[in-house]
GROMACS .gro file of C-alpha atoms in nm:
model
  337
    1UNK     CA    1   8.918  -4.730  12.832
    2UNK     CA    2   9.103  -4.400  12.830
    3UNK     CA    3   9.289  -4.321  12.509
    4UNK     CA    4   9.621  -4.140  12.583
    5UNK     CA    5   9.646  -3.793  12.441
    6UNK     CA    6   9.910  -3.691  12.188
    7UNK     CA    7  10.132  -3.526  12.449
    8UNK     CA    8  10.153  -3.845  12.654
    9UNK     CA    9  10.231  -4.052  12.347
   10UNK     CA   10  10.494  -3.806  12.230
   11UNK     CA   11  10.678  -3.818  12.563
   12UNK     CA   12  10.601  -4.152  12.729
   13UNK     CA   13  10.679  -4.383  12.439
   14UNK     CA   14  11.031  -4.241  12.383
   15UNK     CA   15  11.083  -4.226  12.761
   16UNK     CA   16  11.023  -4.600  12.800
   17UNK     CA   17  11.204  -4.681  12.476
   18UNK     CA   18  11.497  -4.451  12.546
   19UNK     CA   19  11.700  -4.711  12.735
   20UNK     CA   20  11.745  -4.896  12.405
   21UNK     CA   21  11.860  -4.590  12.209
   22UNK     CA   22  12.221  -4.495  12.142
   23UNK     CA   23  12.282  -4.243  12.288
   24UNK     CA   24  12.008  -4.317  12.538
   25UNK     CA   25  11.692  -4.106  12.568
   26UNK     CA   26  11.783  -3.859  12.293
   27UNK     CA   27  11.437  -3.869  12.133
   28UNK     CA   28  11.269  -3.819  12.470
   29UNK     CA   29  11.491  -3.523  12.560
   30UNK     CA   30  11.437  -3.353  12.224
   31UNK     CA   31  11.061  -3.392  12.257
   32UNK     CA   32  11.062  -3.276  12.620
   33UNK     CA   33  11.251  -2.967  12.514
   34UNK     CA   34  10.998  -2.902  12.237
   35UNK     CA   35  10.686  -2.966  12.448
   36UNK     CA   36  10.809  -2.749  12.737
   37UNK     CA   37  10.940  -2.470  12.513
   38UNK     CA   38  11.276  -2.496  12.691
   39UNK     CA   39  11.619  -2.410  12.554
   40UNK     CA   40  11.749  -2.743  12.679
   41UNK     CA   41  11.657  -3.070  12.854
   42UNK     CA   42  11.897  -3.298  13.039
   43UNK     CA   43  11.897  -3.637  13.208
   44UNK     CA   44  12.189  -3.708  13.443
   45UNK     CA   45  12.236  -4.063  13.574
   46UNK     CA   46  12.462  -4.163  13.862
   47UNK     CA   47  12.542  -4.529  13.925
   48UNK     CA   48  12.682  -4.651  14.254
   49UNK     CA   49  13.055  -4.710  14.218
   50UNK     CA   50  13.090  -4.520  13.889
   51UNK     CA   51  13.349  -4.241  13.878
   52UNK     CA   52  13.147  -4.003  13.660
   53UNK     CA   53  12.781  -3.924  13.599
   54UNK     CA   54  12.625  -4.002  13.262
   55UNK     CA   55  12.503  -3.672  13.118
   56UNK     CA   56  12.248  -3.686  12.836
   57UNK     CA   57  12.131  -3.352  12.699
   58UNK     CA   58  11.940  -3.192  12.415
   59UNK     CA   59  11.994  -2.820  12.360
   60UNK     CA   60  12.163  -2.559  12.580
   61UNK     CA   61  12.188  -2.657  12.948
   62UNK     CA   62  12.459  -2.401  13.039
   63UNK     CA   63  12.609  -2.503  13.377
   64UNK     CA   64  12.294  -2.664  13.517
   65UNK     CA   65  12.476  -2.991  13.591
   66UNK     CA   66  12.679  -2.812  13.857
   67UNK     CA   67  12.379  -2.772  14.090
   68UNK     CA   68  12.267  -3.137  14.088
   69UNK     CA   69  12.283  -3.286  14.436
   70UNK     CA   70  12.191  -3.608  14.614
   71UNK     CA   71  12.050  -3.389  14.891
   72UNK     CA   72  11.755  -3.299  14.668
   73UNK     CA   73  11.442  -3.469  14.797
   74UNK     CA   74  11.337  -3.767  14.589
   75UNK     CA   75  11.053  -3.683  14.351
   76UNK     CA   76  11.029  -3.314  14.437
   77UNK     CA   77  11.059  -3.056  14.157
   78UNK     CA   78  11.295  -2.770  14.242
   79UNK     CA   79  11.337  -2.428  14.089
   80UNK     CA   80  11.686  -2.313  14.004
   81UNK     CA   81  11.665  -2.038  14.265
   82UNK     CA   82  11.600  -2.292  14.543
   83UNK     CA   83  11.934  -2.458  14.482
   84UNK     CA   84  12.144  -2.144  14.513
   85UNK     CA   85  12.215  -1.811  14.344
   86UNK     CA   86  12.236  -1.848  13.967
   87UNK     CA   87  12.306  -1.607  13.688
   88UNK     CA   88  12.072  -1.603  13.387
   89UNK     CA   89  11.783  -1.823  13.290
   90UNK     CA   90  11.550  -2.048  13.484
   91UNK     CA   91  11.527  -2.426  13.532
   92UNK     CA   92  11.318  -2.699  13.686
   93UNK     CA   93  11.506  -2.994  13.837
   94UNK     CA   94  11.391  -3.327  13.983
   95UNK     CA   95  11.589  -3.613  14.142
   96UNK     CA   96  11.470  -3.974  14.136
   97UNK     CA   97  11.615  -4.289  14.287
   98UNK     CA   98  11.564  -4.632  14.128
   99UNK     CA   99  11.621  -4.833  14.446
  100UNK     CA  100  11.887  -5.033  14.261
  101UNK     CA  101  12.199  -4.827  14.327
  102UNK     CA  102  12.107  -4.571  14.062
  103UNK     CA  103  11.969  -4.217  14.076
  104UNK     CA  104  11.883  -3.963  13.808
  105UNK     CA  105  11.814  -3.593  13.768
  106UNK     CA  106  11.572  -3.467  13.502
  107UNK     CA  107  11.612  -3.098  13.417
  108UNK     CA  108  11.465  -2.844  13.175
  109UNK     CA  109  11.618  -2.497  13.128
  110UNK     CA  110  11.494  -2.180  12.958
  111UNK     CA  111  11.621  -1.826  12.931
  112UNK     CA  112  11.269  -1.697  13.000
  113UNK     CA  113  11.104  -1.780  13.334
  114UNK     CA  114  10.935  -2.116  13.376
  115UNK     CA  115  10.603  -2.160  13.558
  116UNK     CA  116  10.399  -2.415  13.757
  117UNK     CA  117  10.298  -2.607  13.446
  118UNK     CA  118  10.662  -2.698  13.385
  119UNK     CA  119  10.692  -2.831  13.740
  120UNK     CA  120  10.373  -3.033  13.692
  121UNK     CA  121  10.510  -3.177  13.369
  122UNK     CA  122  10.823  -3.312  13.542
  123UNK     CA  123  10.617  -3.445  13.833
  124UNK     CA  124  10.388  -3.630  13.591
  125UNK     CA  125  10.688  -3.790  13.423
  126UNK     CA  126  10.838  -3.909  13.754
  127UNK     CA  127  10.667  -4.254  13.785
  128UNK     CA  128  10.748  -4.337  13.424
  129UNK     CA  129  11.109  -4.232  13.464
  130UNK     CA  130  11.136  -4.453  13.773
  131UNK     CA  131  11.026  -4.753  13.567
  132UNK     CA  132  11.276  -4.667  13.293
  133UNK     CA  133  11.554  -4.641  13.553
  134UNK     CA  134  11.464  -4.981  13.697
  135UNK     CA  135  11.484  -5.127  13.347
  136UNK     CA  136  11.827  -4.967  13.299
  137UNK     CA  137  11.949  -5.091  13.638
  138UNK     CA  138  11.829  -5.444  13.558
  139UNK     CA  139  11.995  -5.437  13.217
  140UNK     CA  140  12.323  -5.315  13.368
  141UNK     CA  141  12.312  -5.585  13.636
  142UNK     CA  142  12.247  -5.858  13.379
  143UNK     CA  143  12.516  -5.711  13.157
  144UNK     CA  144  12.766  -5.738  13.442
  145UNK     CA  145  12.662  -6.098  13.510
  146UNK     CA  146  12.688  -6.182  13.142
  147UNK     CA  147  13.034  -6.026  13.134
  148UNK     CA  148  13.147  -6.252  13.420
  149UNK     CA  149  13.000  -6.557  13.246
  150UNK     CA  150  13.161  -6.457  12.918
  151UNK     CA  151  13.496  -6.421  13.092
  152UNK     CA  152  13.463  -6.770  13.242
  153UNK     CA  153  13.360  -6.914  12.904
  154UNK     CA  154  13.652  -6.733  12.744
  155UNK     CA  155  13.896  -6.885  12.991
  156UNK     CA  156  13.750  -7.229  12.922
  157UNK     CA  157  13.760  -7.158  12.548
  158UNK     CA  158  13.391  -7.243  12.523
  159UNK     CA  159  13.162  -7.115  12.247
  160UNK     CA  160  12.866  -7.198  12.027
  161UNK     CA  161  12.792  -7.192  11.654
  162UNK     CA  162  12.448  -7.216  11.489
  163UNK     CA  163  12.445  -7.392  11.152
  164UNK     CA  164  12.182  -7.460  10.886
  165UNK     CA  165  12.108  -7.789  10.708
  166UNK     CA  166  12.407  -7.736  10.476
  167UNK     CA  167  12.644  -7.675  10.769
  168UNK     CA  168  12.660  -7.304  10.689
  169UNK     CA  169  12.724  -7.074  10.983
  170UNK     CA  170  12.424  -6.852  11.052
  171UNK     CA  171  12.533  -6.721  11.393
  172UNK     CA  172  12.802  -6.769  11.658
  173UNK     CA  173  12.927  -6.608  11.975
  174UNK     CA  174  13.248  -6.397  11.980
  175UNK     CA  175  13.450  -6.673  12.148
  176UNK     CA  176  13.365  -6.925  11.874
  177UNK     CA  177  13.433  -6.665  11.606
  178UNK     CA  178  13.783  -6.604  11.745
  179UNK     CA  179  13.841  -6.980  11.757
  180UNK     CA  180  13.743  -7.019  11.392
  181UNK     CA  181  13.986  -6.744  11.294
  182UNK     CA  182  14.287  -6.898  11.463
  183UNK     CA  183  14.220  -7.273  11.453
  184UNK     CA  184  14.304  -7.511  11.173
  185UNK     CA  185  14.094  -7.796  11.311
  186UNK     CA  186  13.764  -7.614  11.255
  187UNK     CA  187  13.729  -7.319  11.021
  188UNK     CA  188  13.487  -7.104  10.824
  189UNK     CA  189  13.504  -7.242  10.472
  190UNK     CA  190  13.363  -7.117  10.139
  191UNK     CA  191  13.006  -6.983  10.161
  192UNK     CA  192  13.045  -6.970  10.542
  193UNK     CA  193  13.038  -7.347  10.569
  194UNK     CA  194  13.162  -7.492  10.900
  195UNK     CA  195  13.449  -7.716  10.792
  196UNK     CA  196  13.644  -7.958  11.016
  197UNK     CA  197  13.999  -8.040  10.903
  198UNK     CA  198  13.921  -8.414  10.919
  199UNK     CA  199  13.729  -8.530  10.608
  200UNK     CA  200  13.575  -8.816  10.807
  201UNK     CA  201  13.439  -8.583  11.078
  202UNK     CA  202  13.322  -8.345  10.803
  203UNK     CA  203  13.116  -8.625  10.646
  204UNK     CA  204  12.970  -8.730  10.982
  205UNK     CA  205  12.884  -8.369  11.076
  206UNK     CA  206  12.718  -8.313  10.736
  207UNK     CA  207  12.509  -8.630  10.771
  208UNK     CA  208  12.406  -8.550  11.128
  209UNK     CA  209  12.308  -8.193  11.040
  210UNK     CA  210  12.099  -8.319  10.747
  211UNK     CA  211  11.921  -8.557  10.984
  212UNK     CA  212  11.854  -8.272  11.228
  213UNK     CA  213  11.692  -8.075  10.946
  214UNK     CA  214  11.466  -8.362  10.842
  215UNK     CA  215  11.361  -8.489  11.185
  216UNK     CA  216  11.498  -8.263  11.459
  217UNK     CA  217  11.460  -8.523  11.737
  218UNK     CA  218  11.810  -8.668  11.739
  219UNK     CA  219  12.019  -8.695  12.051
  220UNK     CA  220  12.325  -8.466  12.063
  221UNK     CA  221  12.644  -8.611  11.919
  222UNK     CA  222  13.004  -8.542  12.024
  223UNK     CA  223  13.307  -8.522  11.795
  224UNK     CA  224  13.672  -8.502  11.903
  225UNK     CA  225  13.860  -8.274  11.662
  226UNK     CA  226  14.203  -8.278  11.826
  227UNK     CA  227  14.376  -8.443  12.122
  228UNK     CA  228  14.673  -8.208  12.162
  229UNK     CA  229  14.548  -7.957  12.245
  230UNK     CA  230  14.215  -8.117  12.327
  231UNK     CA  231  13.931  -7.980  12.110
  232UNK     CA  232  13.587  -8.133  12.090
  233UNK     CA  233  13.235  -8.031  11.990
  234UNK     CA  234  12.883  -8.133  12.086
  235UNK     CA  235  12.628  -8.097  11.805
  236UNK     CA  236  12.264  -8.071  11.911
  237UNK     CA  237  11.940  -8.008  11.718
  238UNK     CA  238  11.798  -7.660  11.774
  239UNK     CA  239  11.523  -7.699  12.033
  240UNK     CA  240  11.432  -7.330  12.077
  241UNK     CA  241  11.241  -7.165  11.795
  242UNK     CA  242  11.371  -6.826  11.912
  243UNK     CA  243  11.723  -6.953  11.853
  244UNK     CA  244  11.643  -7.053  11.497
  245UNK     CA  245  11.434  -6.747  11.409
  246UNK     CA  246  11.454  -6.657  11.040
  247UNK     CA  247  11.807  -6.793  11.011
  248UNK     CA  248  11.700  -7.153  10.938
  249UNK     CA  249  11.942  -7.284  11.199
  250UNK     CA  250  11.888  -7.656  11.254
  251UNK     CA  251  12.174  -7.741  11.490
  252UNK     CA  252  12.394  -7.584  11.755
  253UNK     CA  253  12.763  -7.671  11.774
  254UNK     CA  254  12.894  -7.632  12.130
  255UNK     CA  255  13.270  -7.588  12.108
  256UNK     CA  256  13.523  -7.663  12.382
  257UNK     CA  257  13.884  -7.607  12.287
  258UNK     CA  258  14.177  -7.627  12.524
  259UNK     CA  259  14.418  -7.337  12.485
  260UNK     CA  260  14.705  -7.530  12.645
  261UNK     CA  261  14.905  -7.820  12.510
  262UNK     CA  262  14.923  -8.151  12.694
  263UNK     CA  263  15.269  -8.057  12.823
  264UNK     CA  264  15.135  -7.730  12.964
  265UNK     CA  265  14.841  -7.908  13.128
  266UNK     CA  266  15.073  -8.159  13.294
  267UNK     CA  267  15.283  -7.876  13.433
  268UNK     CA  268  14.969  -7.698  13.561
  269UNK     CA  269  14.844  -8.021  13.722
  270UNK     CA  270  15.178  -8.061  13.899
  271UNK     CA  271  15.159  -7.707  14.036
  272UNK     CA  272  14.792  -7.734  14.137
  273UNK     CA  273  14.800  -8.072  14.312
  274UNK     CA  274  15.169  -8.108  14.396
  275UNK     CA  275  15.211  -8.399  14.156
  276UNK     CA  276  15.545  -8.521  14.028
  277UNK     CA  277  15.596  -8.488  13.649
  278UNK     CA  278  15.531  -8.861  13.601
  279UNK     CA  279  15.215  -8.846  13.814
  280UNK     CA  280  15.093  -8.537  13.629
  281UNK     CA  281  15.138  -8.704  13.289
  282UNK     CA  282  14.949  -9.011  13.404
  283UNK     CA  283  14.675  -8.798  13.566
  284UNK     CA  284  14.619  -8.604  13.246
  285UNK     CA  285  14.592  -8.925  13.041
  286UNK     CA  286  14.343  -9.069  13.291
  287UNK     CA  287  14.142  -8.747  13.272
  288UNK     CA  288  14.119  -8.794  12.894
  289UNK     CA  289  13.939  -9.124  12.947
  290UNK     CA  290  14.225  -9.371  12.914
  291UNK     CA  291  14.234  -9.674  13.141
  292UNK     CA  292  14.523  -9.720  13.383
  293UNK     CA  293  14.662  -9.991  13.154
  294UNK     CA  294  14.641  -9.767  12.845
  295UNK     CA  295  14.790  -9.464  13.021
  296UNK     CA  296  15.072  -9.672  13.174
  297UNK     CA  297  15.165  -9.818  12.837
  298UNK     CA  298  15.158  -9.475  12.674
  299UNK     CA  299  15.408  -9.339  12.926
  300UNK     CA  300  15.633  -9.647  12.940
  301UNK     CA  301  15.521  -9.760  13.285
  302UNK     CA  302  15.440 -10.108  13.405
  303UNK     CA  303  15.081 -10.171  13.508
  304UNK     CA  304  15.191 -10.208  13.871
  305UNK     CA  305  15.368  -9.871  13.861
  306UNK     CA  306  15.067  -9.713  13.696
  307UNK     CA  307  14.837  -9.840  13.969
  308UNK     CA  308  15.078  -9.716  14.237
  309UNK     CA  309  15.092  -9.370  14.075
  310UNK     CA  310  14.713  -9.362  14.036
  311UNK     CA  311  14.663  -9.417  14.411
  312UNK     CA  312  14.898  -9.128  14.485
  313UNK     CA  313  14.714  -8.913  14.227
  314UNK     CA  314  14.375  -8.988  14.384
  315UNK     CA  315  14.508  -8.906  14.730
  316UNK     CA  316  14.661  -8.574  14.621
  317UNK     CA  317  14.362  -8.460  14.414
  318UNK     CA  318  14.098  -8.579  14.661
  319UNK     CA  319  13.940  -8.804  14.397
  320UNK     CA  320  13.767  -9.129  14.496
  321UNK     CA  321  13.836  -9.289  14.158
  322UNK     CA  322  13.885  -9.215  13.791
  323UNK     CA  323  13.537  -9.066  13.741
  324UNK     CA  324  13.600  -8.828  14.029
  325UNK     CA  325  13.944  -8.746  13.888
  326UNK     CA  326  13.795  -8.655  13.548
  327UNK     CA  327  13.545  -8.422  13.717
  328UNK     CA  328  13.811  -8.259  13.937
  329UNK     CA  329  14.043  -8.192  13.645
  330UNK     CA  330  13.815  -8.114  13.351
  331UNK     CA  331  13.547  -7.917  13.537
  332UNK     CA  332  13.760  -7.772  13.816
  333UNK     CA  333  13.970  -7.456  13.825
  334UNK     CA  334  14.224  -7.611  13.589
  335UNK     CA  335  13.974  -7.545  13.308
  336UNK     CA  336  14.010  -7.173  13.382
  337UNK     CA  337  14.390  -7.174  13.367
   0.00000   0.00000   0.00000
């Protein structure tokens, strides 16, 4: 087994770890500058579709960024003189592509002339920098996907809260945190305790959480906090140790809160499926789990009229029955409105 020498450790560890720094790769660039005896070291990153390059530098790079070009051959180390007439100093420059819509230029600059050893140093770093760029490209891609998912969850007013055996909040996502700040039905109480406005639901949640802490094999349980607007939660024992970590979380509270009132939802249903106001009101009640008889009585309709309206609702929404209607309304695009 070959033990890496100090120079490799000094440069390669911060190179691979640099993607997690803020600003990125500052330790690597400072050490590269020191090892090479350069006045400055720079890493420029260009992402497909971005308006500007990301320039990361340590020390004096003068106007070196102005000579960077995509026409430079991938992996080849250039001298400053090869890229055009320059005034003052010397530099070694190398362009690398990640194969994921990203390319980078690694550069060192010194007032005194540089030699072949400096070129060899950049060339030796090339395969490691490629790996680091692939990591960055993957992180950026996952970050974009997560942003899209977060936007969808935000539109659906969906979030999660991790609680311990005493119902104290140990972690939550930003969406749930915003909900707790503005909602009266579920709030952050004294000592960070998750507190429903209903004393009965509070007692049930406390008992269920205590059971999760003692056994941890319970089936998830749902609680309806409000019906106008509709707000409900699903409480589930923590099944992933990585989710609990050192926080002692024993249960996850999945939160789904409607941002619109029932009146707003009826209006949106009418616009989306071309329902009359009466049909939209009945459709929304059916989507909340009421039977045709219950929904008809609630809206002052006879059972015969309710059945007649329900057939028109199914035809307009493309539902084959009430179960289909619930799915079309609660999990369809209306949830994003």
